[in-house]
Amino acid sequence: MARTVIRHATLFCGTGAAPLSGDIVVEGERIVSVGSTAQVRPDDIVIDATGLFCMPGMTEGHAHLSFENVCATEDLITPCAETQVFTAARGAKALIDAGFTSAYGASEAKLKLAVAVRDEVNAGRLPGPRIRAGGLEISVTGAMGDESRLHNPRVGPSTIVDGVEEMRKAVRLHCREGVDNVKLDVSGDPFYPNTPAHVTPMTFEEIRVAAETAHAYGRRINAHTRSIEGSKRCVRAGVDGLFHTEYSDEELLDLMEEARDRIFVVPTIGLFAQIMAGEASAHGLTPEVGGYMNIPELLENSIHTHTELRKRGIRHLIGGDYGFGWSKQGTQGRDLEFFVDHFGYSTTEALLCATRNGGQAMGYDDLGTLEPGNLADLILIDGDPLTDIAVLAGPEKVVFVMKGGAIHKSTLPIPARGLSPVLQAAE
Ligand SMILES: [Zn+2]
């Protein structure tokens, strides 16, 4: 079987151990050895990674593949699915180009966009990460995602249900259509004045039935939840992934800590941090407008809650809510810096959120760390994220990307087979 030997890199294995320097050998889709000096065979592909940082590929923890330059809900509603499938394909490519070899889906502009792209990627016909496909967000009448009014009926990027039977049917339909990750809109949201972030329109019974149904089909269930009551209902109802989770009290923090081996939490702090830093001002979302939307308070609560959750050993994931006019797909690595600056993570711990925790959320037990036997999803960085985490803020410093043993991207010279002349001289 074809082998790839990456030599002389600094190896960050994502296991919590200190980085080592050495070689990593990949055979087929898996890692064979890590750290020891490789015995190079004549038909190996050998890559000289001297001076480069090797780490597991990252996971985007709340992917909206079909979001590109979105400035209003209108941008998700107006284009047709035929157009948006190209958008989602571009989103997938932008992610893997930036070192994200996995994407844990949130929701999409249309039901099957991520399903279609996932299937094409898996068939090897499109470039992209491993994808757990999200579908539409599932919400209730009058809450986030319900764009309709009596005088102006229209369909948003959502399915609107009321009561447990409609919920069960909607989740079953998502499962039938191939969605891996079902997403509920449990709490309100600052972009929906009818239902601000601290309210909880979805009932416990609706959430519980959704979770039970998704699990019956072997799928994951995730929730948009900013309110304290919403997050409590989610943990108690068996939700797997909690998105945002800004507001908390002691009871909620305790509940989440008790469930920490079962749940994943995605703060999606990038969106609000960018708005308050003025990065969305050109699109009308100035810090002043953010103030009217109560975003400073949400940000303050996010910092408090997620700092607490970090201390309690919660499995955080990076990413989420990129693809807006001010936040390109492929810049999700910026979250690493937000995790360090706002939640008190060390650079090492932030990288573990992006790699090890991501692999676990994707549903694999052999992904997200560089260990013999694991799937060979790895990236090479021209820089050291442990001293400068910002090198992962975009695709520029990601010089090599491998997914499942296949080289997706390389700006390095790769000899067809065997040692490059430089390495031969050094042997
Ligand atoms: Zn989102």
Coordinates of C-alpha atoms and ligand atoms in Angstrom, one line a residue:
M1 CA 0.0 0.0 0.0
A2 CA 1.2 3.5 -0.8
R3 CA 2.9 5.2 2.2
T4 CA 3.6 8.9 2.9
V5 CA 6.4 9.7 5.2
I6 CA 6.5 13.2 6.7
R7 CA 9.9 13.9 8.1
H8 CA 11.4 16.2 10.8
A9 CA 8.3 18.0 11.8
T10 CA 7.3 19.3 15.2
L11 CA 4.5 16.9 16.0
F12 CA 1.5 18.1 18.1
C13 CA -0.4 14.9 18.5
G14 CA -3.6 16.2 20.1
T15 CA -3.3 13.8 23.0
G16 CA -2.3 16.3 25.6
A17 CA 1.4 15.2 25.5
A18 CA 4.2 17.7 24.8
P19 CA 5.1 18.1 21.1
L20 CA 7.9 15.9 19.9
S21 CA 10.0 16.1 16.8
G22 CA 10.3 13.3 14.4
D23 CA 8.6 11.5 11.5
I24 CA 5.1 10.4 10.9
V25 CA 4.3 7.5 8.5
V26 CA 0.9 7.1 6.8
E27 CA -0.1 4.0 5.0
G28 CA -3.4 3.9 3.1
E29 CA -5.9 6.0 5.1
R30 CA -4.2 5.5 8.5
I31 CA -1.3 6.6 10.6
V32 CA 1.3 3.8 11.1
S33 CA 3.9 5.5 13.3
V34 CA 4.5 8.8 15.1
G35 CA 7.7 10.3 16.3
S36 CA 10.3 7.6 15.7
T37 CA 12.7 7.9 12.7
A38 CA 11.1 6.3 9.8
Q39 CA 12.7 3.6 7.7
V40 CA 12.1 5.0 4.2
R41 CA 11.2 2.5 1.5
P42 CA 11.9 3.2 -2.2
D43 CA 8.3 3.7 -3.1
D44 CA 7.4 6.0 -0.3
I45 CA 6.3 9.6 -0.9
V46 CA 8.6 11.5 1.4
I47 CA 7.9 15.1 2.5
D48 CA 10.5 17.1 4.2
A49 CA 8.7 19.1 6.9
T50 CA 11.7 20.6 8.6
G51 CA 10.6 23.7 10.5
L52 CA 6.9 23.0 10.1
F53 CA 4.3 22.2 12.7
C54 CA 2.3 19.0 12.2
M55 CA -1.1 18.6 13.9
P56 CA -4.4 16.8 13.5
G57 CA -6.8 18.4 11.0
M58 CA -9.3 20.7 12.8
T59 CA -13.1 20.4 13.1
E60 CA -15.5 23.3 12.5
G61 CA -18.0 22.7 15.3
H62 CA -21.1 24.5 13.9
A63 CA -20.9 24.5 10.1
H64 CA -23.1 26.4 7.8
L65 CA -21.6 25.3 4.5
S66 CA -24.1 27.2 2.4
F67 CA -23.4 30.6 4.1
E68 CA -21.3 32.8 1.9
N69 CA -21.3 36.6 2.3
V70 CA -24.6 36.5 4.1
C71 CA -25.7 39.9 5.4
A72 CA -29.4 39.2 6.0
T73 CA -31.8 36.3 6.3
E74 CA -32.9 37.3 2.8
D75 CA -29.6 36.1 1.4
L76 CA -30.5 32.6 2.6
I77 CA -34.1 32.6 1.4
T78 CA -33.9 34.2 -2.0
P79 CA -31.4 32.1 -3.9
C80 CA -32.6 28.7 -5.2
A81 CA -31.2 25.4 -4.1
E82 CA -29.5 24.8 -7.4
T83 CA -27.4 27.9 -6.9
Q84 CA -26.9 27.3 -3.2
V85 CA -25.4 23.8 -3.8
F86 CA -22.5 25.5 -5.5
T87 CA -22.2 27.9 -2.6
A88 CA -22.1 24.9 -0.2
A89 CA -19.5 23.2 -2.3
R90 CA -17.3 26.3 -2.2
G91 CA -17.8 26.4 1.6
A92 CA -16.6 22.8 1.9
K93 CA -13.5 23.6 -0.1
A94 CA -12.7 26.8 1.8
L95 CA -12.8 24.8 5.0
I96 CA -10.4 22.0 4.0
D97 CA -8.1 24.5 2.4
A98 CA -7.8 26.2 5.8
G99 CA -7.0 22.9 7.6
F100 CA -10.5 21.9 8.7
T101 CA -10.7 18.2 7.7
S102 CA -14.0 17.8 9.5
A103 CA -17.2 19.8 9.6
Y104 CA -19.9 19.2 12.3
G105 CA -23.0 20.5 10.7
A106 CA -25.4 23.1 12.3
S107 CA -28.0 24.1 9.6
E108 CA -28.2 25.1 6.0
A109 CA -30.2 27.4 3.8
K110 CA -32.1 24.5 2.2
L111 CA -32.7 21.0 3.6
K112 CA -30.3 18.9 1.5
L113 CA -27.4 21.2 0.6
A114 CA -24.9 19.6 3.0
V115 CA -26.3 16.1 2.3
A116 CA -25.5 16.6 -1.4
V117 CA -22.1 18.0 -0.8
R118 CA -21.2 15.4 1.8
D119 CA -22.1 12.6 -0.7
E120 CA -20.0 14.1 -3.5
V121 CA -17.1 14.6 -1.1
N122 CA -17.4 11.1 0.1
A123 CA -17.4 9.8 -3.5
G124 CA -14.2 11.7 -4.2
R125 CA -15.8 14.0 -6.7
L126 CA -15.6 17.3 -4.7
P127 CA -12.9 18.5 -2.3
G128 CA -14.1 19.0 1.2
P129 CA -13.8 17.8 4.9
R130 CA -15.6 14.9 6.5
I131 CA -19.1 16.3 6.9
R132 CA -21.8 15.5 9.4
A133 CA -24.6 17.2 7.3
G134 CA -27.0 19.6 8.9
G135 CA -30.5 20.2 7.5
L136 CA -32.9 23.0 8.1
E137 CA -33.2 24.5 11.6
I138 CA -36.4 23.3 13.3
S139 CA -38.3 25.9 15.2
V140 CA -41.8 26.8 16.5
T141 CA -44.3 29.3 15.4
G142 CA -43.2 32.9 16.0
A143 CA -39.7 32.0 17.1
M144 CA -36.3 32.3 15.5
G145 CA -36.4 31.1 11.9
D146 CA -40.2 31.7 11.5
E147 CA -40.1 34.3 8.7
S148 CA -43.8 34.2 8.0
R149 CA -46.5 36.7 8.9
L150 CA -50.3 36.5 8.2
H151 CA -50.0 39.3 5.6
N152 CA -46.7 38.0 4.2
P153 CA -46.5 34.2 4.3
R154 CA -43.0 33.0 3.3
V155 CA -40.6 30.2 4.0
G156 CA -37.4 30.8 6.0
P157 CA -34.3 28.6 6.2
S158 CA -36.4 26.5 8.7
T159 CA -39.1 24.0 9.4
I160 CA -41.8 25.3 11.7
V161 CA -43.5 22.8 14.0
D162 CA -45.8 22.9 16.9
G163 CA -46.3 20.1 19.3
V164 CA -44.6 16.7 19.7
E165 CA -46.3 15.0 16.7
E166 CA -45.2 17.7 14.2
M167 CA -41.7 17.6 15.8
R168 CA -41.5 13.9 15.5
K169 CA -42.5 14.1 11.8
A170 CA -40.0 16.9 11.0
V171 CA -37.1 15.0 12.6
R172 CA -38.1 11.8 10.8
L173 CA -38.2 13.6 7.5
H174 CA -34.7 15.1 8.1
C175 CA -33.5 11.6 8.9
R176 CA -35.1 10.2 5.8
E177 CA -33.5 12.8 3.6
G178 CA -30.0 11.9 4.9
V179 CA -29.3 14.6 7.5
D180 CA -26.7 13.5 10.2
N181 CA -27.1 16.4 12.6
V182 CA -30.6 17.7 13.5
K183 CA -30.7 21.3 14.8
L184 CA -33.4 22.8 17.0
D185 CA -34.0 26.5 17.7
V186 CA -34.7 26.2 21.4
S187 CA -34.1 29.7 22.6
G188 CA -34.6 33.2 21.1
D189 CA -32.0 35.2 19.3
P190 CA -30.9 38.9 19.1
F191 CA -31.6 38.9 15.3
Y192 CA -35.3 38.0 16.1
P193 CA -36.8 40.9 18.2
N194 CA -40.0 38.8 18.7
T195 CA -38.0 36.3 20.7
P196 CA -34.8 37.8 22.3
A197 CA -32.0 35.6 23.4
H198 CA -33.2 35.0 27.0
V199 CA -36.6 33.5 26.1
T200 CA -37.4 29.9 25.4
P201 CA -40.2 29.3 23.0
M202 CA -39.6 25.5 22.4
T203 CA -41.1 23.2 25.1
F204 CA -39.3 20.5 27.0
E205 CA -41.6 17.9 25.5
E206 CA -40.8 19.1 21.9
I207 CA -37.1 18.9 22.6
R208 CA -37.3 15.5 24.3
V209 CA -39.3 14.0 21.4
A210 CA -36.8 15.5 18.8
A211 CA -33.8 14.0 20.7
E212 CA -35.5 10.6 21.1
T213 CA -36.4 10.5 17.4
A214 CA -33.0 11.6 16.1
H215 CA -31.3 9.1 18.4
A216 CA -33.7 6.3 17.2
Y217 CA -32.3 6.9 13.7
G218 CA -28.7 7.0 14.9
R219 CA -28.3 10.8 14.3
R220 CA -27.1 13.6 16.5
I221 CA -29.3 16.3 17.9
N222 CA -28.1 19.9 18.5
A223 CA -29.6 23.1 19.7
H224 CA -29.4 26.8 19.3
T225 CA -29.8 27.7 22.9
R226 CA -28.8 31.0 24.5
S227 CA -31.3 31.1 27.4
I228 CA -30.7 29.5 30.8
E229 CA -34.0 27.6 30.7
G230 CA -33.4 26.5 27.1
S231 CA -30.0 25.0 27.9
K232 CA -31.4 23.2 30.9
R233 CA -34.2 21.7 28.8
C234 CA -31.6 20.6 26.3
V235 CA -29.3 18.8 28.7
R236 CA -32.3 17.1 30.5
A237 CA -33.8 16.1 27.1
G238 CA -30.7 14.4 25.8
V239 CA -29.4 17.0 23.3
D240 CA -25.9 16.1 22.1
G241 CA -24.5 19.5 21.0
L242 CA -25.3 22.9 22.6
F243 CA -24.7 25.9 20.5
H244 CA -24.0 29.4 21.9
T245 CA -25.1 28.8 25.6
E246 CA -24.3 32.4 26.8
Y247 CA -26.6 32.6 29.8
S248 CA -26.1 30.3 32.8
D249 CA -26.7 29.9 36.5
E250 CA -25.1 27.5 39.0
E251 CA -27.7 24.8 38.4
L252 CA -27.1 24.9 34.6
L253 CA -23.3 24.7 35.0
D254 CA -23.7 21.8 37.4
L255 CA -26.0 20.0 34.9
M256 CA -23.6 20.5 32.1
E257 CA -20.7 19.3 34.2
E258 CA -22.6 16.1 35.0
A259 CA -23.2 15.6 31.3
R260 CA -19.7 16.5 30.2
D261 CA -18.8 13.0 28.8
R262 CA -21.9 13.1 26.7
I263 CA -22.3 16.6 25.4
F264 CA -20.3 19.0 23.2
V265 CA -20.6 22.8 23.5
V266 CA -19.9 25.3 20.7
P267 CA -19.7 28.9 22.0
T268 CA -19.6 30.5 18.5
I269 CA -18.1 33.6 20.1
G270 CA -16.7 34.8 16.8
L271 CA -19.9 36.4 15.5
F272 CA -20.5 38.7 18.5
A273 CA -16.8 39.4 19.0
Q274 CA -16.5 40.5 15.4
I275 CA -19.6 42.7 15.6
M276 CA -18.4 44.5 18.7
A277 CA -14.9 44.9 17.2
G278 CA -16.6 46.9 14.3
E279 CA -15.8 44.2 11.7
A280 CA -19.4 44.1 10.6
S281 CA -19.9 47.9 10.4
A282 CA -19.6 48.1 6.6
H283 CA -22.8 45.9 6.6
G284 CA -24.7 48.2 8.9
L285 CA -24.0 46.0 12.0
T286 CA -22.0 48.6 13.9
P287 CA -21.1 48.2 17.5
E288 CA -23.8 50.8 18.2
V289 CA -26.4 48.6 16.5
G290 CA -24.9 45.7 18.4
G291 CA -25.6 47.6 21.6
Y292 CA -29.3 48.0 20.7
M293 CA -29.4 44.2 20.1
N294 CA -28.0 43.6 23.5
I295 CA -24.8 41.9 22.1
P296 CA -22.4 43.4 24.7
E297 CA -24.5 41.6 27.4
L298 CA -24.5 38.3 25.5
L299 CA -20.7 38.6 25.0
E300 CA -20.1 39.3 28.7
N301 CA -22.3 36.3 29.7
S302 CA -20.6 34.1 27.0
I303 CA -17.2 34.9 28.6
H304 CA -18.4 34.1 32.1
T305 CA -20.2 30.9 31.1
H306 CA -17.6 29.4 28.9
T307 CA -14.7 30.3 31.2
E308 CA -16.6 28.4 33.9
L309 CA -17.3 25.5 31.5
R310 CA -13.6 25.3 30.6
K311 CA -12.7 24.9 34.3
R312 CA -15.3 22.1 34.6
G313 CA -13.8 20.1 31.7
I314 CA -16.5 20.6 29.1
R315 CA -15.7 19.5 25.6
H316 CA -15.7 22.8 23.7
L317 CA -15.5 23.0 19.9
I318 CA -14.3 26.0 17.9
G319 CA -16.1 27.6 14.9
G320 CA -19.6 28.4 14.2
D321 CA -21.5 31.2 12.4
Y322 CA -18.9 32.0 9.8
G323 CA -19.8 32.8 6.2
F324 CA -21.2 36.3 6.8
G325 CA -20.3 39.3 4.8
W326 CA -17.5 40.1 7.3
S327 CA -16.4 36.5 8.2
K328 CA -15.3 34.3 5.3
Q329 CA -15.5 30.5 5.3
G330 CA -12.1 29.2 6.1
T331 CA -11.4 31.8 8.8
Q332 CA -12.9 29.7 11.6
G333 CA -9.5 29.3 13.1
R334 CA -9.8 32.8 14.4
D335 CA -11.9 31.2 17.2
L336 CA -8.7 29.8 18.6
E337 CA -7.5 33.3 19.5
F338 CA -11.0 34.1 20.9
F339 CA -10.8 31.0 23.1
V340 CA -7.4 32.1 24.5
D341 CA -8.3 35.7 24.9
H342 CA -11.8 35.3 26.4
F343 CA -12.1 31.9 27.9
G344 CA -8.7 31.5 29.4
Y345 CA -7.6 28.6 27.4
S346 CA -3.8 28.0 26.8
T347 CA -2.9 27.7 23.2
T348 CA -2.4 23.9 23.7
E349 CA -5.9 23.5 25.2
A350 CA -7.4 25.6 22.4
L351 CA -5.8 23.3 19.8
L352 CA -7.3 20.3 21.7
C353 CA -10.7 21.8 21.3
A354 CA -10.1 22.2 17.6
T355 CA -8.7 18.7 17.1
R356 CA -9.3 16.0 19.7
N357 CA -12.7 17.3 20.8
G358 CA -13.7 17.7 17.2
G359 CA -12.8 14.1 16.3
Q360 CA -15.0 12.9 19.1
A361 CA -17.9 15.1 18.1
M362 CA -17.7 13.7 14.6
G363 CA -18.5 10.3 16.1
Y364 CA -15.2 8.6 15.5
D365 CA -12.9 7.1 18.2
D366 CA -9.9 7.1 15.7
L367 CA -10.0 10.7 14.6
G368 CA -8.6 14.0 16.0
T369 CA -5.3 12.8 17.3
L370 CA -2.1 11.7 15.7
E371 CA -1.7 8.1 17.0
P372 CA -0.8 4.9 15.3
G373 CA -3.9 3.3 13.9
N374 CA -5.9 6.5 13.6
L375 CA -7.3 8.0 10.5
A376 CA -4.6 10.2 8.8
D377 CA -6.2 13.6 8.9
L378 CA -3.3 16.0 9.5
I379 CA -2.0 19.4 8.5
L380 CA 1.3 21.2 8.3
I381 CA 1.6 24.8 9.4
D382 CA 4.4 27.3 8.5
G383 CA 4.5 28.7 12.0
D384 CA 4.0 27.6 15.6
P385 CA 0.4 27.9 16.8
L386 CA 1.6 27.3 20.4
T387 CA 3.4 30.6 20.4
D388 CA 1.3 32.4 17.9
I389 CA -2.2 31.0 17.6
A390 CA -3.2 33.5 14.9
V391 CA -1.2 31.5 12.3
L392 CA -4.4 29.3 12.1
A393 CA -6.7 32.3 11.4
G394 CA -6.9 31.5 7.7
P395 CA -5.6 29.2 4.9
E396 CA -2.3 31.1 4.3
K397 CA 0.0 29.4 6.7
V398 CA -1.7 25.9 6.2
V399 CA 0.8 24.6 3.7
F400 CA -0.3 21.0 3.6
V401 CA -3.6 19.2 4.2
M402 CA -4.1 15.4 4.3
K403 CA -7.5 13.7 4.8
G404 CA -7.7 10.0 5.2
G405 CA -4.2 9.6 3.9
A406 CA -4.9 11.5 0.7
I407 CA -3.1 14.8 0.1
H408 CA -5.7 17.5 -0.5
K409 CA -3.3 20.5 -0.6
S410 CA 0.4 21.1 -0.6
T411 CA 2.5 24.1 -1.3
L412 CA 5.6 22.0 -0.5
P413 CA 7.6 20.1 -3.1
I414 CA 6.4 16.5 -3.2
P415 CA 8.7 14.0 -5.0
A416 CA 6.6 11.5 -6.9
R417 CA 8.3 8.6 -5.1
G418 CA 11.3 8.1 -2.8
L419 CA 13.6 10.6 -1.2
S420 CA 14.0 14.0 -2.6
P421 CA 17.6 14.8 -3.6
V422 CA 17.9 17.1 -0.5
L423 CA 16.9 14.3 1.8
Q424 CA 19.1 11.8 0.1
A425 CA 22.1 14.0 0.7
A426 CA 21.2 14.3 4.3
E427 CA 20.8 10.5 4.9
Ligands
ZN1 ZN -25.4 29.1 13.4

